[in-house]
Amino acid sequence: VRRHRSRPPTRSEASRRAASSSLPPGRRPSRYWPSAIASATTGAARLLGLENEVGRIAPGYSADLIAVSGDPLRDVRALEHVDFVMVRGKAVQ
């Protein structure tokens, strides 16, 4: 059963979904988290033609980031519990 969404997913929701869905079925997930997260950030920026603006933490890039309590490299589900959000250098949560 699919739920109807009244709004499109946010960038963080889409990134989390992309990271979770990019894992090979039946594989031990933690081994694939780094490449899944990279696909959802730098890879997505490259696909959108925004690789010189977003997708990494570096001088001159938009300061769009999240902070989580857990380690998403060990368990990507840590991205489901966002503690802090920054958009264009300003805290929003």
Tab-separated table of N, CA, C and O in Angstrom, residues 1 3 17-18 37 41 44-45 58-59 74 80 82 91:
chain	number	residue	atom	x	y	z
A	1	VAL	N	0.849	-1.181	0.000
A	1	VAL	CA	0.000	0.000	0.000
A	1	VAL	C	0.887	1.233	0.000
A	1	VAL	O	1.749	1.378	0.861
A	3	ARG	N	1.283	5.285	0.327
A	3	ARG	CA	0.606	6.450	0.881
A	3	ARG	C	0.736	7.608	-0.097
A	3	ARG	O	1.769	7.789	-0.715
A	17	ARG	N	16.479	8.365	1.477
A	17	ARG	CA	15.857	7.286	0.715
A	17	ARG	C	16.828	6.743	-0.331
A	17	ARG	O	16.936	5.543	-0.525
A	18	ALA	N	17.548	7.636	-1.003
A	18	ALA	CA	18.510	7.206	-2.018
A	18	ALA	C	19.633	6.390	-1.388
A	18	ALA	O	20.053	5.368	-1.927
A	37	ILE	N	26.108	7.011	0.898
A	37	ILE	CA	26.012	8.408	1.316
A	37	ILE	C	26.650	9.313	0.269
A	37	ILE	O	26.113	10.370	-0.076
A	41	THR	N	24.908	12.450	-1.979
A	41	THR	CA	25.373	13.837	-1.791
A	41	THR	C	26.158	14.314	-3.009
A	41	THR	O	25.624	15.008	-3.856
A	44	ALA	N	24.565	13.080	-6.338
A	44	ALA	CA	23.343	13.815	-6.685
A	44	ALA	C	23.673	15.222	-7.177
A	44	ALA	O	23.087	15.697	-8.154
A	45	ALA	N	24.628	15.882	-6.542
A	45	ALA	CA	25.028	17.225	-6.981
A	45	ALA	C	25.570	17.188	-8.404
A	45	ALA	O	25.261	18.044	-9.234
A	58	ALA	N	33.059	22.305	1.933
A	58	ALA	CA	34.300	22.931	1.472
A	58	ALA	C	34.067	24.426	1.305
A	58	ALA	O	32.930	24.864	1.098
A	59	PRO	N	35.136	25.234	1.379
A	59	PRO	CA	34.984	26.678	1.171
A	59	PRO	C	34.357	26.964	-0.195
A	59	PRO	O	34.691	26.330	-1.194
A	74	ARG	N	28.189	3.666	10.028
A	74	ARG	CA	27.948	2.348	10.637
A	74	ARG	C	26.506	1.901	10.436
A	74	ARG	O	26.243	0.720	10.307
A	80	GLU	N	17.831	9.092	10.028
A	80	GLU	CA	16.411	9.260	10.305
A	80	GLU	C	16.171	10.115	11.541
A	80	GLU	O	15.040	10.508	11.810
A	82	VAL	N	17.563	13.400	12.768
A	82	VAL	CA	18.349	14.603	12.527
A	82	VAL	C	18.251	15.527	13.740
A	82	VAL	O	17.167	15.860	14.204
A	91	ALA	N	21.251	28.096	10.633
A	91	ALA	CA	20.591	27.000	11.343
A	91	ALA	C	19.085	27.147	11.224
A	91	ALA	O	18.552	28.239	11.398
